[in-house]
Coordinates of C-alpha atoms and ligand atoms in Angstrom, one line a residue:
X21 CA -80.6 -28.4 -94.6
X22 CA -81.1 -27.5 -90.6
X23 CA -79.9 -31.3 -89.5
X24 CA -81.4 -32.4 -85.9
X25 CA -80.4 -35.3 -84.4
X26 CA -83.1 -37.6 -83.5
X27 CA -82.2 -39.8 -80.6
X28 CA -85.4 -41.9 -81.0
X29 CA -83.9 -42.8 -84.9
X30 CA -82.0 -46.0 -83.8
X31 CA -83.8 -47.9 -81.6
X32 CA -86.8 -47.4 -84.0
X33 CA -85.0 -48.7 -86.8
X34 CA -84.5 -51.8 -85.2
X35 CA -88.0 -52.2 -84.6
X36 CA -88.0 -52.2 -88.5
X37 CA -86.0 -55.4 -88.5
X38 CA -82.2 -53.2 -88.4
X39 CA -79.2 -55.4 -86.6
X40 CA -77.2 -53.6 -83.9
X41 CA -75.7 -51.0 -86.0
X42 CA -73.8 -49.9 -83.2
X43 CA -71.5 -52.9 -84.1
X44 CA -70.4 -50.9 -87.0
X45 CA -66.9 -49.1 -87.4
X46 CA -67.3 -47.8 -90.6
X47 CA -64.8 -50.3 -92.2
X48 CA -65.6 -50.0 -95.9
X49 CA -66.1 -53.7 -96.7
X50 CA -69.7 -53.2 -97.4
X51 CA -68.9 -50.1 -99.7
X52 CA -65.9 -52.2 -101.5
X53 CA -68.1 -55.3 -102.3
X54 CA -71.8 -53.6 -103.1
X55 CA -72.4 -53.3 -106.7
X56 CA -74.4 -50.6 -106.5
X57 CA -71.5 -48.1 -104.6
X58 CA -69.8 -47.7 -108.1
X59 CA -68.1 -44.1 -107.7
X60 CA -69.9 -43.5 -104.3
X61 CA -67.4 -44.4 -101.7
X62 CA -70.0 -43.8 -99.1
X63 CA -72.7 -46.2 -99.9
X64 CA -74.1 -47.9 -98.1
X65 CA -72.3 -46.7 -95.1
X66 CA -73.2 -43.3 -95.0
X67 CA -77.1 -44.5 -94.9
X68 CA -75.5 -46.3 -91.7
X69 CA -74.0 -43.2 -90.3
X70 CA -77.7 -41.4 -90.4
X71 CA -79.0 -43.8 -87.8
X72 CA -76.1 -43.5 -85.9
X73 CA -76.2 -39.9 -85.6
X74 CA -80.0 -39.5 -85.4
X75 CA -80.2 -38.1 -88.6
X76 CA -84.0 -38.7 -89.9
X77 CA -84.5 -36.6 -92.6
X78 CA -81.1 -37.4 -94.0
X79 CA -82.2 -41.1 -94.3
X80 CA -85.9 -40.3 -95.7
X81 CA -84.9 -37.8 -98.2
X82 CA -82.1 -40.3 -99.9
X83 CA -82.7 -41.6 -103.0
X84 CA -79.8 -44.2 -102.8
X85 CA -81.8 -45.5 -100.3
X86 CA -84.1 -47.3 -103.1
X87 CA -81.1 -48.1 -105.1
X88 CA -80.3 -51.2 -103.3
X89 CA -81.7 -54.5 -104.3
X90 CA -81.4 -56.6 -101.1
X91 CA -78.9 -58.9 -102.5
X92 CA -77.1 -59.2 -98.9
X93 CA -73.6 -59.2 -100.2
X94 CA -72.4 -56.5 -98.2
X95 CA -74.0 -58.8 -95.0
X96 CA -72.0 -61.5 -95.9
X97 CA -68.6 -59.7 -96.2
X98 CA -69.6 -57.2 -93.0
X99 CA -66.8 -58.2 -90.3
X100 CA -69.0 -57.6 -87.5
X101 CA -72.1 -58.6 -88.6
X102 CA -73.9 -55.3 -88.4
X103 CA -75.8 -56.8 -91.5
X104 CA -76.1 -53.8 -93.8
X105 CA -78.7 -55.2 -96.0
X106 CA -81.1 -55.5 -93.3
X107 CA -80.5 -52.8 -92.5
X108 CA -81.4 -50.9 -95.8
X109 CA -84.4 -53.0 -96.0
X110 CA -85.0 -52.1 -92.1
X111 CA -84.4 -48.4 -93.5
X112 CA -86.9 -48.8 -96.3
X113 CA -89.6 -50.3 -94.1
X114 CA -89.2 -47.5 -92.1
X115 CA -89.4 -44.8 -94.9
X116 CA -92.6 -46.3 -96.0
X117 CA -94.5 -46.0 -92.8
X118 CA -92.9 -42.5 -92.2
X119 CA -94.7 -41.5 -95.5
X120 CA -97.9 -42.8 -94.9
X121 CA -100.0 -40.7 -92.2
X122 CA -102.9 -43.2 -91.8
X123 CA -100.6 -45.3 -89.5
X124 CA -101.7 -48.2 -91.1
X125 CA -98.4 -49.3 -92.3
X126 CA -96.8 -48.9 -89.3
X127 CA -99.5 -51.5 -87.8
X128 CA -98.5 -53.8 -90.1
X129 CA -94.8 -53.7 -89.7
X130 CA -94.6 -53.2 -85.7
X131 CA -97.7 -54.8 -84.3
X132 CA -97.3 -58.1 -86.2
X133 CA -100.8 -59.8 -84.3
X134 CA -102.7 -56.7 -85.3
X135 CA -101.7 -56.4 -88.6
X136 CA -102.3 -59.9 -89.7
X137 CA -105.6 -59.7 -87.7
X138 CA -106.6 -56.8 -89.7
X139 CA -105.4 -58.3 -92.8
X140 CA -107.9 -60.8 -92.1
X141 CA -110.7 -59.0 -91.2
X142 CA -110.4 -56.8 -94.1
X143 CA -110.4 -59.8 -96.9
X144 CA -113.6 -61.1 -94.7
X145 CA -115.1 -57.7 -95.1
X146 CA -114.8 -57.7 -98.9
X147 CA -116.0 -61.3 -98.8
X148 CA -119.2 -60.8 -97.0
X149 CA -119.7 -57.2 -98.7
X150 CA -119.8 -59.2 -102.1
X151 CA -121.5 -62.0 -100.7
X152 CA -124.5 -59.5 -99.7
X153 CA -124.6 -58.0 -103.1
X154 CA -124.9 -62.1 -104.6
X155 CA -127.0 -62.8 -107.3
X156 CA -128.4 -66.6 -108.1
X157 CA -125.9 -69.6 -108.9
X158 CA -126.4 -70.8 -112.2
X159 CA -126.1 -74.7 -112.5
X160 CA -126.2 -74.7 -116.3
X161 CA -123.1 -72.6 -116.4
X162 CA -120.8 -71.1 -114.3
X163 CA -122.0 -67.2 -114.4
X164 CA -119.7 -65.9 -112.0
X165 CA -120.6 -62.4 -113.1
X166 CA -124.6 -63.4 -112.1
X167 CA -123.3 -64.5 -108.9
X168 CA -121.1 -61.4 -108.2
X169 CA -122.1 -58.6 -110.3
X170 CA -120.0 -56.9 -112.6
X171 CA -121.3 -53.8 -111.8
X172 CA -120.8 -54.4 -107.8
X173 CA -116.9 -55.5 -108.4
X174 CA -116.4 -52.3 -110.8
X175 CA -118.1 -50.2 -108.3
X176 CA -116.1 -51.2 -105.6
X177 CA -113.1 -51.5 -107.4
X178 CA -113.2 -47.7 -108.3
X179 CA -113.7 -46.7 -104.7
X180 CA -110.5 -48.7 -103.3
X181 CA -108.6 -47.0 -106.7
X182 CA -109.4 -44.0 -105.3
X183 CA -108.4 -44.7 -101.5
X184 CA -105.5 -46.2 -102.9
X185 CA -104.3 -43.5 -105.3
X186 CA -105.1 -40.6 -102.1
X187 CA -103.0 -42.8 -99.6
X188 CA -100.5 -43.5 -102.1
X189 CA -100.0 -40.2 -104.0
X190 CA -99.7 -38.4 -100.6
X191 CA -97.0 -40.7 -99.4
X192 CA -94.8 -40.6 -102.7
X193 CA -95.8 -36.7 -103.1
X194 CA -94.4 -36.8 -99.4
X195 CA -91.0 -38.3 -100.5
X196 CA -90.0 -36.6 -103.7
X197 CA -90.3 -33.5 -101.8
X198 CA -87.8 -34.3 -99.9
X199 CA -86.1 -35.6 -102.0
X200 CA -86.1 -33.3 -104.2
X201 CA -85.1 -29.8 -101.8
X202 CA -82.4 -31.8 -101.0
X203 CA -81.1 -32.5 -104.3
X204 CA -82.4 -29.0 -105.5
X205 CA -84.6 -30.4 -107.7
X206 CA -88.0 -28.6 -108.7
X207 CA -90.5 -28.4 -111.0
X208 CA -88.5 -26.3 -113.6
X209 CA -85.5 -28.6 -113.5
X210 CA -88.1 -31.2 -114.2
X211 CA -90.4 -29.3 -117.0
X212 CA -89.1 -26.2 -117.1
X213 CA -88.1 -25.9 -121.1
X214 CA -87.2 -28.5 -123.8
X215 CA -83.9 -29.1 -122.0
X216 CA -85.6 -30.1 -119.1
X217 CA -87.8 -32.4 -120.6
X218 CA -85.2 -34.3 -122.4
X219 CA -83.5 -34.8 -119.4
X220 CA -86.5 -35.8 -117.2
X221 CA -87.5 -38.3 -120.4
X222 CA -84.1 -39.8 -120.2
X223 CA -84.4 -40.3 -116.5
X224 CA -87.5 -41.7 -116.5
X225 CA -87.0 -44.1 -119.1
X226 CA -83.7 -45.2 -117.3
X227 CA -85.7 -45.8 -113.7
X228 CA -88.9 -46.8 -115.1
X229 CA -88.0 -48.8 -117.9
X230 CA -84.4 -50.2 -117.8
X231 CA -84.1 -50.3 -113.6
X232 CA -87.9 -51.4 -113.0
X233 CA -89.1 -53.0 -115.6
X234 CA -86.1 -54.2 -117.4
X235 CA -84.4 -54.7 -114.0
X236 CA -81.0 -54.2 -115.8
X237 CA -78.9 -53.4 -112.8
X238 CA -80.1 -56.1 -110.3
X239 CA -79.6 -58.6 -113.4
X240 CA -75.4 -57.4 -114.2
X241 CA -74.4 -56.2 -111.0
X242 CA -76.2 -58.3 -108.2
X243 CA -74.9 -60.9 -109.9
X244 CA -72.4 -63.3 -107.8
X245 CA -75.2 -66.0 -107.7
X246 CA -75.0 -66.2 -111.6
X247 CA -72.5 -68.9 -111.6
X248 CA -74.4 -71.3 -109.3
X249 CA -77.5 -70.6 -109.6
X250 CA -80.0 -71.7 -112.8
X251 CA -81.4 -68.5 -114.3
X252 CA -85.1 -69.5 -112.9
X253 CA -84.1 -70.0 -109.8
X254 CA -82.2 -66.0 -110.0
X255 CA -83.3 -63.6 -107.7
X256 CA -83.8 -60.8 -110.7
X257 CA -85.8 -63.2 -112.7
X258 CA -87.4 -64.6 -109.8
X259 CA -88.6 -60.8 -108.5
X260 CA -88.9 -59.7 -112.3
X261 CA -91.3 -62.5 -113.0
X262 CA -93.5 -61.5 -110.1
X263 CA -93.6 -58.2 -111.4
X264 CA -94.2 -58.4 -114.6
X265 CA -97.2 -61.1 -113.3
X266 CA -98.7 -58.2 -111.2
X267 CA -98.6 -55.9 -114.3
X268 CA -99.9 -58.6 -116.7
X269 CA -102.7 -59.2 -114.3
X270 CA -103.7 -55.5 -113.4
X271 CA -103.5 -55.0 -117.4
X272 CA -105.7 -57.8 -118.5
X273 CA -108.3 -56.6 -115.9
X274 CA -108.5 -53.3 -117.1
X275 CA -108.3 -54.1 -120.3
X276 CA -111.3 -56.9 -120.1
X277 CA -112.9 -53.2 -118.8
X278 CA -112.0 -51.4 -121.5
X279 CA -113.5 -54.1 -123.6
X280 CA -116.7 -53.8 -122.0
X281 CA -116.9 -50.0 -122.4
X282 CA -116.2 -49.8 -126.1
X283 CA -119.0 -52.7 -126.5
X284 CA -116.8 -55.2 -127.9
X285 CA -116.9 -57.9 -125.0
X286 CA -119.1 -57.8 -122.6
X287 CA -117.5 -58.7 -119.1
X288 CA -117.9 -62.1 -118.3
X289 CA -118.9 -63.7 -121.7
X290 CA -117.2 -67.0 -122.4
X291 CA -114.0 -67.1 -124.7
X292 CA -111.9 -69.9 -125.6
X293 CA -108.8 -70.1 -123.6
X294 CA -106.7 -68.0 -126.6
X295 CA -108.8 -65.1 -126.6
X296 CA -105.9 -62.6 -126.6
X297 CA -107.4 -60.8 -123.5
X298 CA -107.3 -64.2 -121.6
X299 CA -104.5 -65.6 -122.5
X300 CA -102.7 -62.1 -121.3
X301 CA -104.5 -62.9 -117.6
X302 CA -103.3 -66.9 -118.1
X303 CA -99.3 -65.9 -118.9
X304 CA -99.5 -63.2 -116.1
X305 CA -100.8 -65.6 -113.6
X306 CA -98.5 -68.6 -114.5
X307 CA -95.4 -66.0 -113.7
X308 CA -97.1 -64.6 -110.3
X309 CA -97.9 -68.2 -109.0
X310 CA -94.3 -69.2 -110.1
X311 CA -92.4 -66.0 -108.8
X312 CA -94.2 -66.0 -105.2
X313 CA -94.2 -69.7 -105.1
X314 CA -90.5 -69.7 -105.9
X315 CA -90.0 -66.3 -103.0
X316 CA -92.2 -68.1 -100.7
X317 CA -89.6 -71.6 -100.5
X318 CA -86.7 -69.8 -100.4
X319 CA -87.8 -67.9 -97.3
X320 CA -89.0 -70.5 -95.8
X321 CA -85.6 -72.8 -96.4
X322 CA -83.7 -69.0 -96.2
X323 CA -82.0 -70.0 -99.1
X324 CA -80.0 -66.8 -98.9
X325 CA -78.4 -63.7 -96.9
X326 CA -81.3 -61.4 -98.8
X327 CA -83.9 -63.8 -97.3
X328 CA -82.3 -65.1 -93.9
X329 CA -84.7 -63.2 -91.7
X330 CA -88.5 -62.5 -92.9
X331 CA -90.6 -59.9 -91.1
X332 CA -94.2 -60.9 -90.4
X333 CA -95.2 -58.4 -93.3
X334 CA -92.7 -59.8 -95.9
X335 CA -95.4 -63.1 -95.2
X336 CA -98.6 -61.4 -95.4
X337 CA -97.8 -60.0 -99.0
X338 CA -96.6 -63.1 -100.2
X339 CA -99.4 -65.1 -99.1
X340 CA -101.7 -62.5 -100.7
X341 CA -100.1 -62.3 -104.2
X342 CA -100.4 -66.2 -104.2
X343 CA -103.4 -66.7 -103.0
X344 CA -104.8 -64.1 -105.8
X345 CA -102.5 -66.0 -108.4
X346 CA -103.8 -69.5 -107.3
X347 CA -107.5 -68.5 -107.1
X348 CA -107.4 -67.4 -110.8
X349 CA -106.3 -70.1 -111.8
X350 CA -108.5 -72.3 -110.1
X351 CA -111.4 -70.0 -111.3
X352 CA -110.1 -70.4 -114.6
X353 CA -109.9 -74.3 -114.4
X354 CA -113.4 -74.2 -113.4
X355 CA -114.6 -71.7 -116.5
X356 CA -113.5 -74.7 -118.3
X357 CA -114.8 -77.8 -117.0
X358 CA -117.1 -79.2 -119.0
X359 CA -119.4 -79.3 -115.9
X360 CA -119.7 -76.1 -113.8
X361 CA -118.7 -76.9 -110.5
X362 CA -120.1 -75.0 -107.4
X363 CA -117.2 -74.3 -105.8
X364 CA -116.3 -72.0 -108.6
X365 CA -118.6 -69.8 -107.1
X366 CA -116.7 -69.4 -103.8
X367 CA -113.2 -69.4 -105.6
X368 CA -114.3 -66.6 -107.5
X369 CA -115.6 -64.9 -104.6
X370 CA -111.9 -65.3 -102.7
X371 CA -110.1 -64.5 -105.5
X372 CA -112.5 -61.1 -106.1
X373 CA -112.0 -60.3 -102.2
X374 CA -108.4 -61.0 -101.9
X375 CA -107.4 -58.8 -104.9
X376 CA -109.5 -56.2 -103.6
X377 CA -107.7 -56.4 -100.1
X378 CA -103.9 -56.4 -102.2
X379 CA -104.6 -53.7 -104.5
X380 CA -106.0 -51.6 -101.2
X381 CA -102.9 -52.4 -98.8
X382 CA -100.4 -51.9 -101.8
X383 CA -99.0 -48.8 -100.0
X384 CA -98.8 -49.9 -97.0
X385 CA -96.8 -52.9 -97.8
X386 CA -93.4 -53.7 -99.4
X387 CA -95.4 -53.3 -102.3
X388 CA -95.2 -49.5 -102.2
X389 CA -92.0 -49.8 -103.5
X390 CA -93.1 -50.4 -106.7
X391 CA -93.7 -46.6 -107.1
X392 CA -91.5 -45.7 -104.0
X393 CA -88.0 -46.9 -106.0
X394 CA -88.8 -45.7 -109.6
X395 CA -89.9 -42.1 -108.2
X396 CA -86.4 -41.9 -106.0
X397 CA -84.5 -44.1 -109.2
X398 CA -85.5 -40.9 -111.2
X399 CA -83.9 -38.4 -109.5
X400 CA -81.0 -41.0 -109.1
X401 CA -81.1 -40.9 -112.8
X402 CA -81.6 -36.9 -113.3
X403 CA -78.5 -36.0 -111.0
X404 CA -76.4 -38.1 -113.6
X405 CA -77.4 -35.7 -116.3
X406 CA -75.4 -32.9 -117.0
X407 CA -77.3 -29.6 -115.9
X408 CA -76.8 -25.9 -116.3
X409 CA -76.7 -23.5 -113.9
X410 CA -77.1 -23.9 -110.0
X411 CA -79.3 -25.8 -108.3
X412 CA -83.2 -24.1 -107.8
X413 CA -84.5 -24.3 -104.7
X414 CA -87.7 -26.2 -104.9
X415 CA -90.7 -24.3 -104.0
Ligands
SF4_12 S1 -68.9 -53.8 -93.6 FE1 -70.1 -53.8 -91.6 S2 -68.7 -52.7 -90.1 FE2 -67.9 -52.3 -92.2 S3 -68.8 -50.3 -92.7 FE3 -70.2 -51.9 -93.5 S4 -71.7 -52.2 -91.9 FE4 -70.0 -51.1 -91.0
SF4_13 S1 -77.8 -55.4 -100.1 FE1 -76.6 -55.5 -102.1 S2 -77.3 -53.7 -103.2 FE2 -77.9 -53.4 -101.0 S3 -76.3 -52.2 -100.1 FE3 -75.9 -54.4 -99.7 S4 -74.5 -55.0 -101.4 FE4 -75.5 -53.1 -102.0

């Protein structure tokens, strides 16, 4: 790999929220004390060295740079406060607007006023593009899907899937190139014969279901809080929660879809409250209300290293994953009421508009790096499997 130094590197880092890395002398301590460094004697310093040096595509084409969880204690034990965690999240912030070629990302994370200002705007714009498409308001019942058509939302909701899946597959197509040519990882090493597959099923099964979903490591080895902590309060069960709340949600939506294809529910008739599809969308929103809720306090009270400093975007997503969590349920208190009330109406419409905007932003936001992590976790995953032969150059 032809390495040039890019002298613009640093100082934009710090505009992602990195410390003066310049404070750093490459002491160790944050190596010794990260869980994550296990055999690695240069993480996460070496990701520290890149910025240093100016070198760019070094720092977007690791994968260790997804490994870490944020758990700040290499920032508590650094000697000169250089704040490594921030750093890697700084680092991450970076790589995700580096990816994306609409810019849009890097609004939100460096033009904090815009940003928010166009987050508004575009949850008004769903609001008002709904509200034109409105239907009557039944006073006998509360027929959100009159109010709102069913047709309108899934309409919609197939052309922001698309914008989102474009925008989102280009950036994470973007970095597992690079990451890839660097690690000499291509498509054969990946499907090439049986071989192959059995090692890219192993891999993926570690980073997609024992790192994200299972959230193994951040639960055994970001562990010092463990003693002082209660488990709910954890920051693995806290962020695993929230995820598995997301999932839940997007699950029950689609499946409430599917439901409506195969002519077995049509969307929007009443069910009691344990209608399996329902109850799903009730769990899912109890643990996305509870984890953001819980997120959202300790930032505010910075309750922790991993949460001393929030950037303007780490509020935007959190406000918009509660504000969709508590809309449901208020929509679903008012499904329930023995008398409809009106304002269920214009719950429903928020809740429709602000998951619209959420599911649209997703990667430009720290969100992204619910795809970003698993897809760099993999290869994280595949270089620990034994492999003949020498590396292929990837195409
Ligand atoms: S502990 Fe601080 S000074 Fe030491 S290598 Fe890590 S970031 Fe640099
Ligand atoms: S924040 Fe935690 S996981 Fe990340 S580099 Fe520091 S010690 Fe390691």
């Amino acid at each position: 790999m032809t390495a040039l130094a890019d002298v613009g590197l640093y100082p934009e880092l710090q505009k992602y929220g990195a410390a003066d890395m310049s404070a750093c002398f490459s002491c160790g301590t944050c190596t010794a004390i990260c869980p994550l460094s296990e055999n690695d004697a240069t993480f996460p310093r070496r990701m520290i060295r890149y910025a240093q040096v100016g070198m760019k595509d070094a720092l977007l084409s690791s994968k260790e740079l997804w490994s870490c969880f944020h758990c700040g204690e290499c920032s508590e034990s650094c000697p000169t406060d250089a704040d490594p965690g921030e750093f890697m999240a700084a680092a991450r912030r970076y790589a995700i607007a580096s990816y994306d070629r609409t810019g849009i990302a890097r609004l939100i994370y460096l033009q904090p006023a815009l940003g928010t200002l166009f987050a508004v705007l575009l949850a008004a714009f769903f609001a008002v593009f709904m509200y034109a498409g409105r239907g009557p308001q039944s006073t006998e019942s509360l027929a959100i899907f009159t109010f709102i058509p069913a047709e309108l939302i899934h309409d919609t909701g197939i052309v922001v899937m698309i914008l989102v899946l474009l925008a989102g597959l280009a950036g994470v197509a973007r970095m597992a190139r690079a990451i890839g040519r660097r690690e000499g990882v291509g498509w054969r090493s990946v499907f090439g014969d049986r071989a192959a597959l059995a090692r890219s099923g192993r891999a993926l099964w570690s980073s997609l279901g024992r790192e994200s979903l299972g959230q193994v490591r951040y639960r055994r080895e970001c562990a010092s809080e463990a003693q002082t902590v209660a488990w709910y309060r954890r920051r693995w069960f806290v962020h695993a929660v929230t995820i598995w709340g997301f999932l839940g949600l997007l699950f029950a939506t689609g499946l409430d879809y599917g439901l409506a294809i195969l002519g077995i529910k049509e969307t929007g008739t009443p069910v009691p409250i344990w209608y399996p599809v329902r109850l799903l969308g009730t769990v899912a929103g109890l643990m996305l209300v509870y984890g953001t809720t819980v997120m959202i306090i300790d930032r505010v009270r910075a309750a922790n290293r991993s949460v001393a400093r929030s950037a303007p975007a780490d509020w935007t997503l959190l406000a918009l994953l509660w504000i969709t969590g508590l809309t449901g349920f208020g929509l679903e208190l008012a499904l329930y009421l023995p008398e409809p009330p009106a304002w269920g109406y214009w719950v429903f419409l928020l809740h429709v508009a602000i998951a619209m905007e959420l599911v649209l932003l997703a990667p430009f936001m720290k969100l992204a790096h619910a795809v970003y992590r698993p897809v760099a976790l993999f290869f994280v995953a595949l270089a620990r499997e034994p492999r003949e032969g020498a590396p292929e150059t990837n195409g």
